Each structure stands twice: as C-alpha cells, then as structure tokens.
Short mmCIF file of C-alpha atoms and ligand atoms in Angstrom, two decimals:
data_model
loop_
_atom_site.label_atom_id
_atom_site.label_comp_id
_atom_site.label_asym_id
_atom_site.label_seq_id
_atom_site.Cartn_x
_atom_site.Cartn_y
_atom_site.Cartn_z
CA UNK A 1 20.77 100.20 55.55
CA UNK A 2 21.61 100.97 51.92
CA UNK A 3 20.56 98.34 49.36
CA UNK A 4 23.63 98.38 47.08
CA UNK A 5 27.42 98.26 47.46
CA UNK A 6 27.89 101.45 45.35
CA UNK A 7 26.49 104.98 45.11
CA UNK A 8 26.35 105.66 41.38
CA UNK A 9 23.46 108.10 41.00
CA UNK A 10 20.15 109.28 42.46
CA UNK A 11 18.09 108.07 39.47
CA UNK A 12 18.27 104.59 40.98
CA UNK A 13 18.32 105.55 44.68
CA UNK A 14 14.96 105.47 46.47
CA UNK A 15 13.43 108.15 48.69
CA UNK A 16 13.93 106.05 51.84
CA UNK A 17 17.61 105.56 51.15
CA UNK A 18 18.10 109.25 50.34
CA UNK A 19 16.42 110.14 53.65
CA UNK A 20 18.66 107.67 55.53
CA UNK A 21 21.74 109.26 53.93
CA UNK A 22 20.54 112.77 54.88
CA UNK A 23 19.72 111.69 58.46
CA UNK A 24 23.20 110.17 58.86
CA UNK A 25 24.77 113.26 57.25
CA UNK A 26 22.95 115.43 59.82
CA UNK A 27 24.73 113.47 62.57
CA UNK A 28 28.05 113.92 60.75
CA UNK A 29 27.37 117.65 60.34
CA UNK A 30 27.00 117.92 64.15
CA UNK A 31 30.24 115.89 64.57
CA UNK A 32 32.03 118.44 62.35
CA UNK A 33 31.04 121.25 64.72
CA UNK A 34 32.69 119.38 67.61
CA UNK A 35 36.16 120.16 68.95
CA UNK A 36 37.92 116.99 67.84
CA UNK A 37 37.17 115.74 64.33
CA UNK A 38 38.45 112.21 64.88
CA UNK A 39 36.65 108.87 64.96
CA UNK A 40 37.74 105.27 64.45
CA UNK A 41 34.50 104.23 62.74
CA UNK A 42 36.39 103.25 59.57
CA UNK A 43 39.61 102.08 61.24
CA UNK A 44 41.36 99.54 59.01
CA UNK A 45 39.36 100.52 55.90
CA UNK A 46 40.97 102.14 52.86
CA UNK A 47 39.57 104.81 50.54
CA UNK A 48 41.09 105.62 47.14
CA UNK A 49 40.18 108.86 45.39
CA UNK A 50 40.60 108.35 41.62
CA UNK A 51 39.99 111.62 39.79
CA UNK A 52 40.27 111.93 36.00
CA UNK A 53 39.00 115.55 36.11
CA UNK A 54 39.93 118.54 38.23
CA UNK A 55 38.23 119.05 41.57
CA UNK A 56 38.66 121.06 44.75
CA UNK A 57 35.51 120.43 46.81
CA UNK A 58 34.61 116.83 45.95
CA UNK A 59 38.06 115.28 46.12
CA UNK A 60 39.18 117.16 49.23
CA UNK A 61 35.99 116.37 51.09
CA UNK A 62 36.15 112.67 50.18
CA UNK A 63 39.75 112.63 51.44
CA UNK A 64 38.86 114.41 54.68
CA UNK A 65 35.74 112.27 55.15
CA UNK A 66 37.93 109.16 55.12
CA UNK A 67 40.54 110.73 57.41
CA UNK A 68 38.06 112.08 59.97
CA UNK A 69 36.50 108.60 60.25
CA UNK A 70 39.88 106.92 60.74
CA UNK A 71 40.29 105.26 57.30
CA UNK A 72 43.52 105.03 55.32
CA UNK A 73 43.28 107.39 52.37
CA UNK A 74 45.25 107.40 49.11
CA UNK A 75 44.80 109.87 46.29
CA UNK A 76 45.46 108.94 42.65
CA UNK A 77 45.30 111.58 39.96
CA UNK A 78 45.02 110.34 36.38
CA UNK A 79 47.82 112.64 35.23
CA UNK A 80 50.44 110.87 37.40
CA UNK A 81 49.12 107.29 37.19
CA UNK A 82 49.58 104.42 34.71
CA UNK A 83 46.44 105.68 32.92
CA UNK A 84 48.97 107.87 31.09
CA UNK A 85 50.62 104.66 29.79
CA UNK A 86 47.32 103.44 28.35
CA UNK A 87 45.96 101.35 31.24
CA UNK A 88 42.18 100.90 30.99
CA UNK A 89 39.74 101.93 33.71
CA UNK A 90 38.84 98.28 34.41
CA UNK A 91 42.50 97.22 34.69
CA UNK A 92 43.17 100.20 36.98
CA UNK A 93 40.17 99.21 39.12
CA UNK A 94 41.15 95.53 39.36
CA UNK A 95 44.71 96.55 40.26
CA UNK A 96 43.43 98.77 43.08
CA UNK A 97 41.06 96.00 44.21
CA UNK A 98 44.03 93.65 44.54
CA UNK A 99 45.49 96.10 47.06
CA UNK A 100 42.55 95.15 49.35
CA UNK A 101 40.88 98.51 49.36
CA UNK A 102 37.28 99.14 50.44
CA UNK A 103 36.11 102.30 48.65
CA UNK A 104 36.89 104.10 45.37
CA UNK A 105 35.59 107.65 44.89
CA UNK A 106 35.87 108.38 41.18
CA UNK A 107 35.35 111.40 38.93
CA UNK A 108 35.51 110.74 35.18
CA UNK A 109 34.68 112.75 32.04
CA UNK A 110 32.73 109.85 30.50
CA UNK A 111 29.12 109.20 31.58
CA UNK A 112 28.81 105.67 32.95
CA UNK A 113 32.47 105.21 33.89
CA UNK A 114 31.72 104.72 37.65
CA UNK A 115 29.08 102.07 36.79
CA UNK A 116 31.53 100.19 34.57
CA UNK A 117 34.14 100.31 37.32
CA UNK A 118 31.63 99.16 39.97
CA UNK A 119 30.73 96.11 37.86
CA UNK A 120 34.38 94.98 37.86
CA UNK A 121 35.59 95.62 41.41
CA UNK A 122 34.74 94.33 44.89
CA UNK A 123 35.30 97.79 46.39
CA UNK A 124 32.35 100.16 46.83
CA UNK A 125 32.37 102.82 44.11
CA UNK A 126 31.18 106.35 44.88
CA UNK A 127 30.45 108.56 41.89
CA UNK A 128 32.11 111.96 42.27
CA UNK A 129 30.72 113.14 38.92
CA UNK A 130 30.62 111.34 35.55
CA UNK A 131 30.54 113.49 32.44
CA UNK A 132 27.11 115.04 31.88
CA UNK A 133 25.36 112.15 33.69
CA UNK A 134 25.17 112.46 37.52
CA UNK A 135 26.90 114.01 40.54
CA UNK A 136 24.93 112.32 43.33
CA UNK A 137 27.00 113.46 46.32
CA UNK A 138 26.61 117.09 45.17
CA UNK A 139 22.82 116.77 45.00
CA UNK A 140 22.75 115.05 48.41
CA UNK A 141 24.73 117.91 49.93
CA UNK A 142 22.43 120.44 48.27
CA UNK A 143 19.45 118.60 49.74
CA UNK A 144 21.10 118.50 53.16
CA UNK A 145 21.73 122.27 53.07
CA UNK A 146 18.09 122.89 52.03
CA UNK A 147 16.66 120.50 54.64
CA UNK A 148 18.78 121.99 57.43
CA UNK A 149 17.51 125.46 56.53
CA UNK A 150 13.80 124.67 56.13
CA UNK A 151 13.46 121.46 58.17
CA UNK A 152 11.92 119.69 55.17
CA UNK A 153 12.15 119.24 51.41
CA UNK A 154 8.61 118.17 50.54
CA UNK A 155 6.55 121.03 49.12
CA UNK A 156 9.48 123.40 48.54
CA UNK A 157 10.17 125.06 45.19
CA UNK A 158 13.79 124.90 44.03
CA UNK A 159 14.74 127.08 41.04
CA UNK A 160 17.79 125.92 39.08
CA UNK A 161 19.22 128.40 36.57
CA UNK A 162 22.24 128.02 34.32
CA UNK A 163 23.85 125.47 32.04
CA UNK A 164 21.31 122.67 32.50
CA UNK A 165 22.38 120.83 29.33
CA UNK A 166 25.90 120.03 30.50
CA UNK A 167 25.06 119.76 34.21
CA UNK A 168 25.29 116.48 36.11
CA UNK A 169 24.41 118.50 39.23
CA UNK A 170 21.06 119.57 37.71
CA UNK A 171 20.14 116.00 36.82
CA UNK A 172 21.03 114.51 40.22
CA UNK A 173 19.14 117.32 41.97
CA UNK A 174 16.11 116.78 39.75
CA UNK A 175 16.02 113.07 40.66
CA UNK A 176 16.76 113.54 44.38
CA UNK A 177 14.61 116.59 45.08
CA UNK A 178 11.77 115.13 43.03
CA UNK A 179 11.82 111.88 45.02
CA UNK A 180 11.57 113.84 48.28
CA UNK A 181 8.60 115.87 47.01
CA UNK A 182 10.11 119.22 45.95
CA UNK A 183 9.15 121.09 42.79
CA UNK A 184 12.19 121.70 40.54
CA UNK A 185 11.81 124.61 38.13
CA UNK A 186 14.59 125.22 35.59
CA UNK A 187 15.58 128.12 33.38
CA UNK A 188 18.42 128.58 30.88
CA UNK A 189 19.02 129.81 27.35
CA UNK A 190 17.10 127.46 25.02
CA UNK A 191 20.41 126.15 23.68
CA UNK A 192 21.44 125.03 27.18
CA UNK A 193 18.12 123.28 28.04
CA UNK A 194 17.83 119.56 27.17
CA UNK A 195 14.66 118.95 25.15
CA UNK A 196 13.47 116.01 27.28
CA UNK A 197 14.11 117.47 30.74
CA UNK A 198 10.34 117.85 31.43
CA UNK A 199 9.91 114.11 30.95
CA UNK A 200 12.35 113.62 33.84
CA UNK A 201 10.09 115.69 36.11
CA UNK A 202 11.39 119.26 35.75
CA UNK A 203 9.21 122.30 35.17
CA UNK A 204 10.74 124.56 32.52
CA UNK A 205 10.15 128.29 33.06
CA UNK A 206 9.82 130.79 30.22
CA UNK A 207 11.66 133.55 32.10
CA UNK A 208 13.94 134.10 35.08
CA UNK A 209 11.04 135.80 36.88
CA UNK A 210 8.80 132.75 36.40
CA UNK A 211 11.56 130.40 37.60
CA UNK A 212 12.20 132.46 40.72
CA UNK A 213 8.56 133.24 41.52
CA UNK A 214 7.86 131.91 45.03
CA UNK A 215 11.07 129.86 45.13
CA UNK A 216 12.44 128.69 48.49
CA UNK A 217 15.91 127.97 47.10
CA UNK A 218 17.64 129.50 44.07
CA UNK A 219 20.54 127.54 42.61
CA UNK A 220 22.90 129.01 40.03
CA UNK A 221 24.82 126.54 37.89
CA UNK A 222 28.26 127.12 36.46
CA UNK A 223 28.62 127.79 32.76
CA UNK A 224 30.80 124.79 31.88
CA UNK A 225 33.22 126.40 29.47
CA UNK A 226 35.19 123.13 29.23
CA UNK A 227 32.14 121.22 27.89
CA UNK A 228 30.92 123.86 25.41
CA UNK A 229 31.55 123.29 21.73
CA UNK A 230 31.00 127.02 21.17
CA UNK A 231 28.08 129.00 19.81
CA UNK A 232 25.53 128.22 22.54
CA UNK A 233 25.39 131.81 23.85
CA UNK A 234 27.03 135.00 22.58
CA UNK A 235 29.35 136.02 25.44
CA UNK A 236 29.74 135.72 29.21
CA UNK A 237 28.71 139.36 29.74
CA UNK A 238 25.53 138.83 27.71
CA UNK A 239 24.87 135.58 29.56
CA UNK A 240 25.14 137.43 32.85
CA UNK A 241 22.84 140.25 31.68
CA UNK A 242 20.07 138.06 30.24
CA UNK A 243 20.32 134.78 32.17
CA UNK A 244 22.20 135.48 35.43
CA UNK A 245 20.57 136.13 38.82
CA UNK A 246 20.97 139.46 40.62
CA UNK A 247 19.48 141.16 43.71
CA UNK A 248 16.57 142.61 41.77
CA UNK A 249 15.53 139.22 40.41
CA UNK A 250 15.90 137.50 43.78
CA UNK A 251 12.97 139.64 45.01
CA UNK A 252 10.67 137.28 43.04
CA UNK A 253 11.69 134.42 45.35
CA UNK A 254 10.27 133.99 48.87
CA UNK A 255 11.50 136.43 51.50
CA UNK A 256 13.48 133.74 53.32
CA UNK A 257 14.82 132.12 50.15
CA UNK A 258 18.37 130.83 50.12
CA UNK A 259 21.01 131.10 47.38
CA UNK A 260 22.95 127.99 46.36
CA UNK A 261 25.72 127.20 43.89
CA UNK A 262 27.67 123.92 43.61
CA UNK A 263 30.90 125.76 42.80
CA UNK A 264 33.27 126.59 41.38
CA UNK A 265 31.49 129.88 40.65
CA UNK A 266 32.16 132.12 37.66
CA UNK A 267 31.79 135.29 39.76
CA UNK A 268 29.42 137.81 38.20
CA UNK A 269 28.25 135.39 35.50
CA UNK A 270 25.69 133.00 37.05
CA UNK A 271 25.22 135.04 40.25
CA UNK A 272 26.29 138.56 41.19
CA UNK A 273 29.02 138.80 43.87
CA UNK A 274 26.43 140.49 46.13
CA UNK A 275 24.39 137.26 46.10
CA UNK A 276 27.40 134.95 46.38
CA UNK A 277 28.65 136.79 49.48
CA UNK A 278 25.28 137.99 50.76
CA UNK A 279 23.31 136.93 53.84
CA UNK A 280 21.06 134.57 51.88
CA UNK A 281 24.02 132.64 50.50
CA UNK A 282 24.46 129.05 51.75
CA UNK A 283 27.32 128.36 49.34
CA UNK A 284 29.98 127.78 51.98
CA UNK A 285 27.56 125.79 54.15
CA UNK A 286 27.05 123.57 51.08
CA UNK A 287 30.76 122.78 51.17
CA UNK A 288 30.57 121.70 54.83
CA UNK A 289 27.43 119.68 54.08
CA UNK A 290 29.44 117.97 51.32
CA UNK A 291 31.93 116.71 53.85
CA UNK A 292 29.10 115.48 56.10
CA UNK A 293 27.36 113.69 53.20
CA UNK A 294 30.56 111.92 52.11
CA UNK A 295 31.27 110.83 55.70
CA UNK A 296 27.71 109.50 55.94
CA UNK A 297 28.05 107.55 52.69
CA UNK A 298 31.34 105.95 53.76
CA UNK A 299 29.73 104.90 57.07
CA UNK A 300 26.59 103.51 55.43
CA UNK A 301 28.48 101.68 52.67
CA UNK A 302 30.84 100.20 55.28
CA UNK A 303 27.77 98.86 57.12
CA UNK A 304 26.45 97.39 53.86
CA UNK A 305 29.82 95.73 53.20
CA UNK A 306 29.93 94.29 56.74
CA UNK A 307 26.46 92.77 56.29
CA UNK A 308 26.64 91.56 52.69
CA UNK A 309 30.20 91.02 51.44
N1 LIG B 1 30.86 121.11 43.04
C1 LIG B 1 31.97 120.42 42.66
O1 LIG B 1 31.87 119.28 42.19
O2 LIG B 1 33.14 121.08 42.86
P1 LIG B 1 34.59 120.52 42.49
O3 LIG B 1 34.67 120.43 40.99
O4 LIG B 1 35.55 121.53 43.07
O5 LIG B 1 34.73 119.16 43.10
#
C-alpha cells in the first residue's frame, strides 16, 4: 500500500512504492489489452482533472483511467474556470473538495503548486507536471515501458538527451530510475544542463557518443520553446545537427536498445523521423503505459484512502 494520500513526485517516493506502482500498472496494462475496458473498481469515486497548461497525453489518459475504472470524471480547464476571475489555487481546491471529490489530477506552470494544493484539500492530488519541477506519472510510465521491454530496470543504462534544464520529465526519471538501480547518463548543450544535476545522481556525458555508448534505452526530450527565454542555442536546425539523435548515433547504443520520447515530439529536432517511427521506437507504447500507470495510481490511492481517511 502507498504511504501517502498524494503522488507529488518521485524524489520523495521510495523504491518499494515505485515497484508496487509498476507491478499494479503491469496488471492494468494487461487489462487494457482485453476486449472490454470496463471495471467498477472506482465506482462512486470522482476524479477532477485540473489543467493550467496544455496537454494531450496526460490529461486524456487521466480521464480515461478514471472512466475505465468506473469513476465519475470531470475536466476543468483553467481558461474556462473561475481562475480567470482571480480565484486562487487554494480556493479552487477547497471549492472542489466541498463537492465531495476523491482525486484531483493537476498540471500547473509553477513548481510546487500540486504540493500546495495537496496541503489544503482532503482529495488525493496527483501531479501531472509542475513547472520545471517533476512529472512523476511520466517517469513511471517510462519506467514501465523499459521494464516491460527488458524485464528489469536495475543495471540498465538510460541515456537522456535534450533540454534537461527545463525538463520535469528528466528530473522525475533521474529520481525514479536511480532508485531502481539504473544508470542515468545525460547530454545537452551546456546552456541546457543544470549545473548541479550530478549531485542529484546523473552522469553528465561530454558528447552524444559517450551518452549513447552501451545504452539500453535512449530518451529524447522536447526542446521546450515555451520555457526558453531565448539565446540558449542558435537555431532548431543547428540543435538537430549538433545535439539531436539520428540512426548513425544510435549505433553506439546496445543492439537491442529502445528509443523513447515523452512527447509531444518536435519531429526532426530531438530525434529523426526514422527513429520516431522506426522498429526500436517505444513512443506509442509509452502512451499506453501512461494510461496503465494512471489507472494503477488511482487504484492504489483509493486503497490508501479506504484504509486511512
Ligand atoms: N508527455 C506529456 O506530458 O505529454 P502532454 O503534454 O501531451 O500531456
């Protein structure tokens, strides 16, 4: 059983809990391959998705996760809510809580917003990405895709290339993969690499070749144009030429290496289309794993709530 009412990040989630989430997500992944995707596991429970930033994968899969498990599901987008009239996050949260809901999945541009919300509501808060801080469900789905491919995570080398500085996905993967015993090796332009990332457990490579050398999984990260203040690299075409991953570079990785990307992809920038669509790509499987992970989290948090609240 999970030890907290919320899932805010992987920095403060232990290896045992991560493994329990992945084991449950494996069961959900099998359920998704079945004919009828309908269960009443969460009958009578209500999930709110509260997204202050755009999303396709995370929001849709939270919504479907709730629906497939029989929960009521309501979507609130910041642009059409009373947030536009100046309502604070805490007031919004307490208002939703008064509607007797059970779960809030939130995405917010400010780091720490899900934690603040969780401290003020009875509902379980699931972080769907907070600023440049964490995106725990993305890292869990990445780990699920890796574990399903190789049967383990311990001892694997995962290369992460791209905009590390602005990436909540990179940080959550570093915490989660590190706790389960993988080596995480990162590479980016110097201007997109946080100075202290090695202190958090990452290896920093000096070249793409070094990052990819012997890697089991190669993850490209999106250049986050919306979080750039400008001037961190010359142009997208130069980024692609000097920092992107292509077929030639992938030869440095292990023969059975897989290609991952959290999406949305800037096609031809972080990865060439031949890699995105190629036989080593697990990018669409990642999306399905995302649904399985979010179903698993709703189930496990519901069990926590039943036992503790
Ligand atoms: N990977 C991810 O978070 O995608 P969305 O922005 O589409 O949710």
